């Protein structure tokens, strides 16, 4: 997180030192131990079931940004340093970052209930623009209650596939060549 070449530990959704919850960095000391926690962001997450933390250089400025959820179900983009989080999407149930087309620029995948049917999911595919904004494509799918998104080469064809996990199993979205 601090670009010193040592692994840092990131924690969220806990109350450190009696203050508010948020996202904290424990800097790596280079010997397998970690320093005292410092607040990286005041983003409020669920304390008992914190959302995933996903890190990537989404705006291609050389610094790592954070994608996470807040207690209201908003998908947040938290820039380097943890200041001024931006809401990207609302009512998001699951999200992941992956370089689907392998162009060196990661895409953001997010699943949310489709606006017209609770039995469907809207999959948002976001690409960052050079000005720091996101452009999203939307795909409505006949899958309900997506809880997790994974990306892997499931069928061995060399392309990354999208796996949507719900309460009944998984749906695989294969990329065509």
mmCIF file with all atom_site columns, C-alpha atoms in Angstrom:
data_model
loop_
_atom_site.group_PDB
_atom_site.id
_atom_site.type_symbol
_atom_site.label_atom_id
_atom_site.label_alt_id
_atom_site.label_comp_id
_atom_site.label_asym_id
_atom_site.label_entity_id
_atom_site.label_seq_id
_atom_site.pdbx_PDB_ins_code
_atom_site.Cartn_x
_atom_site.Cartn_y
_atom_site.Cartn_z
_atom_site.occupancy
_atom_site.B_iso_or_equiv
_atom_site.pdbx_formal_charge
_atom_site.auth_seq_id
_atom_site.auth_comp_id
_atom_site.auth_asym_id
_atom_site.auth_atom_id
_atom_site.pdbx_PDB_model_num
ATOM 1   C CA . UNK A 1 1   ? 0.000   0.000   0.000   1.00 0.00 ? 1   UNK A CA 1
ATOM 2   C CA . UNK A 1 2   ? 2.853   2.389   0.712   1.00 0.00 ? 2   UNK A CA 1
ATOM 3   C CA . UNK A 1 3   ? 4.944   1.201   -2.270  1.00 0.00 ? 3   UNK A CA 1
ATOM 4   C CA . UNK A 1 4   ? 7.983   0.295   -0.168  1.00 0.00 ? 4   UNK A CA 1
ATOM 5   C CA . UNK A 1 5   ? 8.170   -3.225  -1.616  1.00 0.00 ? 5   UNK A CA 1
ATOM 6   C CA . UNK A 1 6   ? 7.075   -4.929  1.618   1.00 0.00 ? 6   UNK A CA 1
ATOM 7   C CA . UNK A 1 7   ? 3.784   -6.761  2.095   1.00 0.00 ? 7   UNK A CA 1
ATOM 8   C CA . UNK A 1 8   ? 1.268   -4.802  4.165   1.00 0.00 ? 8   UNK A CA 1
ATOM 9   C CA . UNK A 1 9   ? -1.785  -6.161  5.993   1.00 0.00 ? 9   UNK A CA 1
ATOM 10  C CA . UNK A 1 10  ? -5.155  -4.539  5.279   1.00 0.00 ? 10  UNK A CA 1
ATOM 11  C CA . UNK A 1 11  ? -8.107  -4.970  7.653   1.00 0.00 ? 11  UNK A CA 1
ATOM 12  C CA . UNK A 1 12  ? -11.636 -3.617  7.516   1.00 0.00 ? 12  UNK A CA 1
ATOM 13  C CA . UNK A 1 13  ? -14.812 -3.551  9.535   1.00 0.00 ? 13  UNK A CA 1
ATOM 14  C CA . UNK A 1 14  ? -13.147 -3.583  12.938  1.00 0.00 ? 14  UNK A CA 1
ATOM 15  C CA . UNK A 1 15  ? -12.883 -1.085  15.722  1.00 0.00 ? 15  UNK A CA 1
ATOM 16  C CA . UNK A 1 16  ? -9.244  -0.362  16.477  1.00 0.00 ? 16  UNK A CA 1
ATOM 17  C CA . UNK A 1 17  ? -8.457  1.607   19.612  1.00 0.00 ? 17  UNK A CA 1
ATOM 18  C CA . UNK A 1 18  ? -12.058 2.475   20.439  1.00 0.00 ? 18  UNK A CA 1
ATOM 19  C CA . UNK A 1 19  ? -12.608 4.631   17.350  1.00 0.00 ? 19  UNK A CA 1
ATOM 20  C CA . UNK A 1 20  ? -14.873 4.191   14.385  1.00 0.00 ? 20  UNK A CA 1
ATOM 21  C CA . UNK A 1 21  ? -14.487 1.259   12.070  1.00 0.00 ? 21  UNK A CA 1
ATOM 22  C CA . UNK A 1 22  ? -12.939 1.658   8.670   1.00 0.00 ? 22  UNK A CA 1
ATOM 23  C CA . UNK A 1 23  ? -10.027 0.356   6.655   1.00 0.00 ? 23  UNK A CA 1
ATOM 24  C CA . UNK A 1 24  ? -6.625  0.125   8.295   1.00 0.00 ? 24  UNK A CA 1
ATOM 25  C CA . UNK A 1 25  ? -3.115  -0.632  7.050   1.00 0.00 ? 25  UNK A CA 1
ATOM 26  C CA . UNK A 1 26  ? -0.577  -2.454  9.181   1.00 0.00 ? 26  UNK A CA 1
ATOM 27  C CA . UNK A 1 27  ? 2.730   -1.752  7.406   1.00 0.00 ? 27  UNK A CA 1
ATOM 28  C CA . UNK A 1 28  ? 4.996   -4.708  6.726   1.00 0.00 ? 28  UNK A CA 1
ATOM 29  C CA . UNK A 1 29  ? 8.313   -4.548  8.555   1.00 0.00 ? 29  UNK A CA 1
ATOM 30  C CA . UNK A 1 30  ? 10.121  -6.842  6.111   1.00 0.00 ? 30  UNK A CA 1
ATOM 31  C CA . UNK A 1 31  ? 10.729  -9.529  8.744   1.00 0.00 ? 31  UNK A CA 1
ATOM 32  C CA . UNK A 1 32  ? 7.276   -11.122 8.746   1.00 0.00 ? 32  UNK A CA 1
ATOM 33  C CA . UNK A 1 33  ? 5.896   -8.740  11.362  1.00 0.00 ? 33  UNK A CA 1
ATOM 34  C CA . UNK A 1 34  ? 3.642   -5.714  10.975  1.00 0.00 ? 34  UNK A CA 1
ATOM 35  C CA . UNK A 1 35  ? 3.704   -2.238  12.477  1.00 0.00 ? 35  UNK A CA 1
ATOM 36  C CA . UNK A 1 36  ? 0.938   -0.422  14.295  1.00 0.00 ? 36  UNK A CA 1
ATOM 37  C CA . UNK A 1 37  ? -2.284  0.095   12.362  1.00 0.00 ? 37  UNK A CA 1
ATOM 38  C CA . UNK A 1 38  ? -2.969  3.397   10.673  1.00 0.00 ? 38  UNK A CA 1
ATOM 39  C CA . UNK A 1 39  ? -6.304  4.437   9.260   1.00 0.00 ? 39  UNK A CA 1
ATOM 40  C CA . UNK A 1 40  ? -6.317  4.354   5.467   1.00 0.00 ? 40  UNK A CA 1
ATOM 41  C CA . UNK A 1 41  ? -9.980  5.224   5.011   1.00 0.00 ? 41  UNK A CA 1
ATOM 42  C CA . UNK A 1 42  ? -13.067 6.052   7.070   1.00 0.00 ? 42  UNK A CA 1
ATOM 43  C CA . UNK A 1 43  ? -15.280 3.936   4.796   1.00 0.00 ? 43  UNK A CA 1
ATOM 44  C CA . UNK A 1 44  ? -17.770 2.160   7.061   1.00 0.00 ? 44  UNK A CA 1
ATOM 45  C CA . UNK A 1 45  ? -18.085 -1.540  6.392   1.00 0.00 ? 45  UNK A CA 1
ATOM 46  C CA . UNK A 1 46  ? -20.038 -4.281  8.126   1.00 0.00 ? 46  UNK A CA 1
ATOM 47  C CA . UNK A 1 47  ? -18.224 -5.229  11.311  1.00 0.00 ? 47  UNK A CA 1
ATOM 48  C CA . UNK A 1 48  ? -19.206 -8.921  11.428  1.00 0.00 ? 48  UNK A CA 1
ATOM 49  C CA . UNK A 1 49  ? -19.344 -9.617  7.690   1.00 0.00 ? 49  UNK A CA 1
ATOM 50  C CA . UNK A 1 50  ? -17.047 -7.099  6.006   1.00 0.00 ? 50  UNK A CA 1
ATOM 51  C CA . UNK A 1 51  ? -17.191 -6.879  2.212   1.00 0.00 ? 51  UNK A CA 1
ATOM 52  C CA . UNK A 1 52  ? -14.237 -7.990  0.125   1.00 0.00 ? 52  UNK A CA 1
ATOM 53  C CA . UNK A 1 53  ? -11.400 -5.555  -0.428  1.00 0.00 ? 53  UNK A CA 1
ATOM 54  C CA . UNK A 1 54  ? -10.177 -5.481  -4.025  1.00 0.00 ? 54  UNK A CA 1
ATOM 55  C CA . UNK A 1 55  ? -7.076  -3.545  -5.027  1.00 0.00 ? 55  UNK A CA 1
ATOM 56  C CA . UNK A 1 56  ? -5.911  -2.518  -8.493  1.00 0.00 ? 56  UNK A CA 1
ATOM 57  C CA . UNK A 1 57  ? -4.552  0.474   -10.378 1.00 0.00 ? 57  UNK A CA 1
ATOM 58  C CA . UNK A 1 58  ? -7.867  1.207   -12.048 1.00 0.00 ? 58  UNK A CA 1
ATOM 59  C CA . UNK A 1 59  ? -7.096  4.703   -13.333 1.00 0.00 ? 59  UNK A CA 1
ATOM 60  C CA . UNK A 1 60  ? -3.567  3.829   -14.521 1.00 0.00 ? 60  UNK A CA 1
ATOM 61  C CA . UNK A 1 61  ? -1.845  6.492   -12.426 1.00 0.00 ? 61  UNK A CA 1
ATOM 62  C CA . UNK A 1 62  ? 0.625   4.042   -10.845 1.00 0.00 ? 62  UNK A CA 1
ATOM 63  C CA . UNK A 1 63  ? -1.127  4.045   -7.445  1.00 0.00 ? 63  UNK A CA 1
ATOM 64  C CA . UNK A 1 64  ? -3.360  1.300   -6.088  1.00 0.00 ? 64  UNK A CA 1
ATOM 65  C CA . UNK A 1 65  ? -7.036  2.069   -5.548  1.00 0.00 ? 65  UNK A CA 1
ATOM 66  C CA . UNK A 1 66  ? -9.530  0.117   -3.484  1.00 0.00 ? 66  UNK A CA 1
ATOM 67  C CA . UNK A 1 67  ? -12.919 -1.213  -4.517  1.00 0.00 ? 67  UNK A CA 1
ATOM 68  C CA . UNK A 1 68  ? -15.169 -2.193  -1.616  1.00 0.00 ? 68  UNK A CA 1
ATOM 69  C CA . UNK A 1 69  ? -18.739 -2.100  -0.440  1.00 0.00 ? 69  UNK A CA 1
ATOM 70  C CA . UNK A 1 70  ? -20.196 0.025   2.320   1.00 0.00 ? 70  UNK A CA 1
ATOM 71  C CA . UNK A 1 71  ? -22.918 -0.699  4.858   1.00 0.00 ? 71  UNK A CA 1
ATOM 72  C CA . UNK A 1 72  ? -25.632 0.520   2.440   1.00 0.00 ? 72  UNK A CA 1
ATOM 73  C CA . UNK A 1 73  ? -24.690 -1.817  -0.423  1.00 0.00 ? 73  UNK A CA 1
ATOM 74  C CA . UNK A 1 74  ? -22.928 0.871   -2.437  1.00 0.00 ? 74  UNK A CA 1
ATOM 75  C CA . UNK A 1 75  ? -19.880 -0.069  -4.465  1.00 0.00 ? 75  UNK A CA 1
ATOM 76  C CA . UNK A 1 76  ? -17.108 2.389   -3.643  1.00 0.00 ? 76  UNK A CA 1
ATOM 77  C CA . UNK A 1 77  ? -13.947 3.377   -5.452  1.00 0.00 ? 77  UNK A CA 1
ATOM 78  C CA . UNK A 1 78  ? -11.468 4.595   -2.846  1.00 0.00 ? 78  UNK A CA 1
ATOM 79  C CA . UNK A 1 79  ? -8.449  6.328   -4.421  1.00 0.00 ? 79  UNK A CA 1
ATOM 80  C CA . UNK A 1 80  ? -4.854  6.088   -3.214  1.00 0.00 ? 80  UNK A CA 1
ATOM 81  C CA . UNK A 1 81  ? -4.651  7.372   0.343   1.00 0.00 ? 81  UNK A CA 1
ATOM 82  C CA . UNK A 1 82  ? -8.237  6.484   1.180   1.00 0.00 ? 82  UNK A CA 1
ATOM 83  C CA . UNK A 1 83  ? -9.642  9.974   0.691   1.00 0.00 ? 83  UNK A CA 1
ATOM 84  C CA . UNK A 1 84  ? -12.931 10.943  -0.957  1.00 0.00 ? 84  UNK A CA 1
ATOM 85  C CA . UNK A 1 85  ? -14.492 7.601   -1.877  1.00 0.00 ? 85  UNK A CA 1
ATOM 86  C CA . UNK A 1 86  ? -16.775 7.708   -4.897  1.00 0.00 ? 86  UNK A CA 1
ATOM 87  C CA . UNK A 1 87  ? -19.958 5.684   -5.267  1.00 0.00 ? 87  UNK A CA 1
ATOM 88  C CA . UNK A 1 88  ? -19.808 3.743   -8.525  1.00 0.00 ? 88  UNK A CA 1
ATOM 89  C CA . UNK A 1 89  ? -23.008 1.684   -8.218  1.00 0.00 ? 89  UNK A CA 1
ATOM 90  C CA . UNK A 1 90  ? -25.850 1.118   -5.737  1.00 0.00 ? 90  UNK A CA 1
ATOM 91  C CA . UNK A 1 91  ? -27.425 -2.114  -4.411  1.00 0.00 ? 91  UNK A CA 1
ATOM 92  C CA . UNK A 1 92  ? -24.453 -4.270  -5.380  1.00 0.00 ? 92  UNK A CA 1
ATOM 93  C CA . UNK A 1 93  ? -24.427 -7.867  -4.122  1.00 0.00 ? 93  UNK A CA 1
ATOM 94  C CA . UNK A 1 94  ? -21.029 -9.040  -5.404  1.00 0.00 ? 94  UNK A CA 1
ATOM 95  C CA . UNK A 1 95  ? -18.002 -7.644  -7.233  1.00 0.00 ? 95  UNK A CA 1
ATOM 96  C CA . UNK A 1 96  ? -14.584 -8.572  -8.569  1.00 0.00 ? 96  UNK A CA 1
ATOM 97  C CA . UNK A 1 97  ? -11.680 -7.015  -10.471 1.00 0.00 ? 97  UNK A CA 1
ATOM 98  C CA . UNK A 1 98  ? -10.027 -8.854  -13.356 1.00 0.00 ? 98  UNK A CA 1
ATOM 99  C CA . UNK A 1 99  ? -8.246  -8.119  -16.611 1.00 0.00 ? 99  UNK A CA 1
ATOM 100 C CA . UNK A 1 100 ? -10.758 -9.996  -18.742 1.00 0.00 ? 100 UNK A CA 1
ATOM 101 C CA . UNK A 1 101 ? -9.355  -9.025  -22.134 1.00 0.00 ? 101 UNK A CA 1
ATOM 102 C CA . UNK A 1 102 ? -5.727  -9.147  -20.929 1.00 0.00 ? 102 UNK A CA 1
ATOM 103 C CA . UNK A 1 103 ? -4.898  -5.683  -22.173 1.00 0.00 ? 103 UNK A CA 1
ATOM 104 C CA . UNK A 1 104 ? -3.145  -4.733  -18.928 1.00 0.00 ? 104 UNK A CA 1
ATOM 105 C CA . UNK A 1 105 ? -6.110  -2.645  -17.692 1.00 0.00 ? 105 UNK A CA 1
ATOM 106 C CA . UNK A 1 106 ? -8.368  -4.324  -15.124 1.00 0.00 ? 106 UNK A CA 1
ATOM 107 C CA . UNK A 1 107 ? -12.128 -4.363  -15.527 1.00 0.00 ? 107 UNK A CA 1
ATOM 108 C CA . UNK A 1 108 ? -14.633 -4.144  -12.695 1.00 0.00 ? 108 UNK A CA 1
ATOM 109 C CA . UNK A 1 109 ? -17.445 -6.691  -12.512 1.00 0.00 ? 109 UNK A CA 1
ATOM 110 C CA . UNK A 1 110 ? -20.454 -6.057  -10.265 1.00 0.00 ? 110 UNK A CA 1
ATOM 111 C CA . UNK A 1 111 ? -23.700 -7.969  -9.792  1.00 0.00 ? 111 UNK A CA 1
ATOM 112 C CA . UNK A 1 112 ? -26.909 -6.269  -8.670  1.00 0.00 ? 112 UNK A CA 1
ATOM 113 C CA . UNK A 1 113 ? -30.606 -7.115  -8.845  1.00 0.00 ? 113 UNK A CA 1
ATOM 114 C CA . UNK A 1 114 ? -32.042 -6.336  -12.272 1.00 0.00 ? 114 UNK A CA 1
ATOM 115 C CA . UNK A 1 115 ? -34.404 -3.358  -12.037 1.00 0.00 ? 115 UNK A CA 1
ATOM 116 C CA . UNK A 1 116 ? -37.322 -5.101  -13.737 1.00 0.00 ? 116 UNK A CA 1
ATOM 117 C CA . UNK A 1 117 ? -37.226 -8.550  -12.087 1.00 0.00 ? 117 UNK A CA 1
ATOM 118 C CA . UNK A 1 118 ? -36.067 -9.866  -8.695  1.00 0.00 ? 118 UNK A CA 1
ATOM 119 C CA . UNK A 1 119 ? -35.388 -13.214 -10.402 1.00 0.00 ? 119 UNK A CA 1
ATOM 120 C CA . UNK A 1 120 ? -32.678 -11.662 -12.590 1.00 0.00 ? 120 UNK A CA 1
ATOM 121 C CA . UNK A 1 121 ? -29.266 -10.136 -12.078 1.00 0.00 ? 121 UNK A CA 1
ATOM 122 C CA . UNK A 1 122 ? -27.730 -7.172  -13.824 1.00 0.00 ? 122 UNK A CA 1
ATOM 123 C CA . UNK A 1 123 ? -24.029 -7.739  -14.431 1.00 0.00 ? 123 UNK A CA 1
ATOM 124 C CA . UNK A 1 124 ? -22.139 -4.461  -14.729 1.00 0.00 ? 124 UNK A CA 1
ATOM 125 C CA . UNK A 1 125 ? -18.835 -4.531  -16.614 1.00 0.00 ? 125 UNK A CA 1
ATOM 126 C CA . UNK A 1 126 ? -16.857 -1.389  -15.889 1.00 0.00 ? 126 UNK A CA 1
ATOM 127 C CA . UNK A 1 127 ? -13.794 -0.002  -17.598 1.00 0.00 ? 127 UNK A CA 1
ATOM 128 C CA . UNK A 1 128 ? -11.920 2.985   -16.262 1.00 0.00 ? 128 UNK A CA 1
ATOM 129 C CA . UNK A 1 129 ? -11.399 5.969   -18.506 1.00 0.00 ? 129 UNK A CA 1
ATOM 130 C CA . UNK A 1 130 ? -8.326  8.159   -18.567 1.00 0.00 ? 130 UNK A CA 1
ATOM 131 C CA . UNK A 1 131 ? -10.182 10.935  -16.709 1.00 0.00 ? 131 UNK A CA 1
ATOM 132 C CA . UNK A 1 132 ? -10.783 8.669   -13.679 1.00 0.00 ? 132 UNK A CA 1
ATOM 133 C CA . UNK A 1 133 ? -14.432 7.948   -14.446 1.00 0.00 ? 133 UNK A CA 1
ATOM 134 C CA . UNK A 1 134 ? -15.940 4.554   -15.253 1.00 0.00 ? 134 UNK A CA 1
ATOM 135 C CA . UNK A 1 135 ? -17.963 3.465   -18.235 1.00 0.00 ? 135 UNK A CA 1
ATOM 136 C CA . UNK A 1 136 ? -20.269 0.520   -17.601 1.00 0.00 ? 136 UNK A CA 1
ATOM 137 C CA . UNK A 1 137 ? -21.870 -2.001  -19.909 1.00 0.00 ? 137 UNK A CA 1
ATOM 138 C CA . UNK A 1 138 ? -24.926 -3.730  -18.449 1.00 0.00 ? 138 UNK A CA 1
ATOM 139 C CA . UNK A 1 139 ? -25.987 -7.314  -19.090 1.00 0.00 ? 139 UNK A CA 1
ATOM 140 C CA . UNK A 1 140 ? -29.231 -8.710  -17.659 1.00 0.00 ? 140 UNK A CA 1
ATOM 141 C CA . UNK A 1 141 ? -29.002 -12.406 -16.811 1.00 0.00 ? 141 UNK A CA 1
ATOM 142 C CA . UNK A 1 142 ? -31.544 -15.003 -15.751 1.00 0.00 ? 142 UNK A CA 1
ATOM 143 C CA . UNK A 1 143 ? -29.695 -15.702 -12.480 1.00 0.00 ? 143 UNK A CA 1
ATOM 144 C CA . UNK A 1 144 ? -30.984 -14.552 -9.101  1.00 0.00 ? 144 UNK A CA 1
ATOM 145 C CA . UNK A 1 145 ? -29.195 -13.774 -5.857  1.00 0.00 ? 145 UNK A CA 1
ATOM 146 C CA . UNK A 1 146 ? -25.568 -13.673 -6.997  1.00 0.00 ? 146 UNK A CA 1
ATOM 147 C CA . UNK A 1 147 ? -23.375 -13.740 -3.882  1.00 0.00 ? 147 UNK A CA 1
ATOM 148 C CA . UNK A 1 148 ? -19.903 -14.002 -5.384  1.00 0.00 ? 148 UNK A CA 1
ATOM 149 C CA . UNK A 1 149 ? -18.133 -13.369 -8.667  1.00 0.00 ? 149 UNK A CA 1
ATOM 150 C CA . UNK A 1 150 ? -15.013 -15.285 -9.647  1.00 0.00 ? 150 UNK A CA 1
ATOM 151 C CA . UNK A 1 151 ? -12.892 -15.164 -12.785 1.00 0.00 ? 151 UNK A CA 1
ATOM 152 C CA . UNK A 1 152 ? -10.973 -18.193 -14.067 1.00 0.00 ? 152 UNK A CA 1
ATOM 153 C CA . UNK A 1 153 ? -10.205 -20.151 -17.214 1.00 0.00 ? 153 UNK A CA 1
ATOM 154 C CA . UNK A 1 154 ? -12.865 -22.734 -16.391 1.00 0.00 ? 154 UNK A CA 1
ATOM 155 C CA . UNK A 1 155 ? -13.018 -24.573 -19.714 1.00 0.00 ? 155 UNK A CA 1
ATOM 156 C CA . UNK A 1 156 ? -9.290  -24.574 -20.537 1.00 0.00 ? 156 UNK A CA 1
ATOM 157 C CA . UNK A 1 157 ? -9.592  -22.522 -23.741 1.00 0.00 ? 157 UNK A CA 1
ATOM 158 C CA . UNK A 1 158 ? -7.157  -19.830 -22.557 1.00 0.00 ? 158 UNK A CA 1
ATOM 159 C CA . UNK A 1 159 ? -9.862  -17.187 -22.067 1.00 0.00 ? 159 UNK A CA 1
ATOM 160 C CA . UNK A 1 160 ? -11.024 -15.939 -18.662 1.00 0.00 ? 160 UNK A CA 1
ATOM 161 C CA . UNK A 1 161 ? -14.596 -16.938 -17.857 1.00 0.00 ? 161 UNK A CA 1
ATOM 162 C CA . UNK A 1 162 ? -16.917 -15.296 -15.322 1.00 0.00 ? 162 UNK A CA 1
ATOM 163 C CA . UNK A 1 163 ? -18.399 -17.492 -12.586 1.00 0.00 ? 163 UNK A CA 1
ATOM 164 C CA . UNK A 1 164 ? -21.488 -16.194 -10.779 1.00 0.00 ? 164 UNK A CA 1
ATOM 165 C CA . UNK A 1 165 ? -22.221 -18.014 -7.514  1.00 0.00 ? 165 UNK A CA 1
ATOM 166 C CA . UNK A 1 166 ? -25.713 -17.955 -6.043  1.00 0.00 ? 166 UNK A CA 1
ATOM 167 C CA . UNK A 1 167 ? -27.541 -19.962 -3.367  1.00 0.00 ? 167 UNK A CA 1
ATOM 168 C CA . UNK A 1 168 ? -28.174 -22.883 -5.735  1.00 0.00 ? 168 UNK A CA 1
ATOM 169 C CA . UNK A 1 169 ? -24.817 -23.245 -7.461  1.00 0.00 ? 169 UNK A CA 1
ATOM 170 C CA . UNK A 1 170 ? -22.786 -21.465 -10.105 1.00 0.00 ? 170 UNK A CA 1
ATOM 171 C CA . UNK A 1 171 ? -23.398 -20.026 -13.544 1.00 0.00 ? 171 UNK A CA 1
ATOM 172 C CA . UNK A 1 172 ? -20.431 -19.874 -15.907 1.00 0.00 ? 172 UNK A CA 1
ATOM 173 C CA . UNK A 1 173 ? -20.275 -17.144 -18.519 1.00 0.00 ? 173 UNK A CA 1
ATOM 174 C CA . UNK A 1 174 ? -17.785 -18.287 -21.135 1.00 0.00 ? 174 UNK A CA 1
ATOM 175 C CA . UNK A 1 175 ? -15.854 -15.786 -23.200 1.00 0.00 ? 175 UNK A CA 1
ATOM 176 C CA . UNK A 1 176 ? -15.934 -16.473 -26.890 1.00 0.00 ? 176 UNK A CA 1
ATOM 177 C CA . UNK A 1 177 ? -12.821 -15.972 -28.941 1.00 0.00 ? 177 UNK A CA 1
#
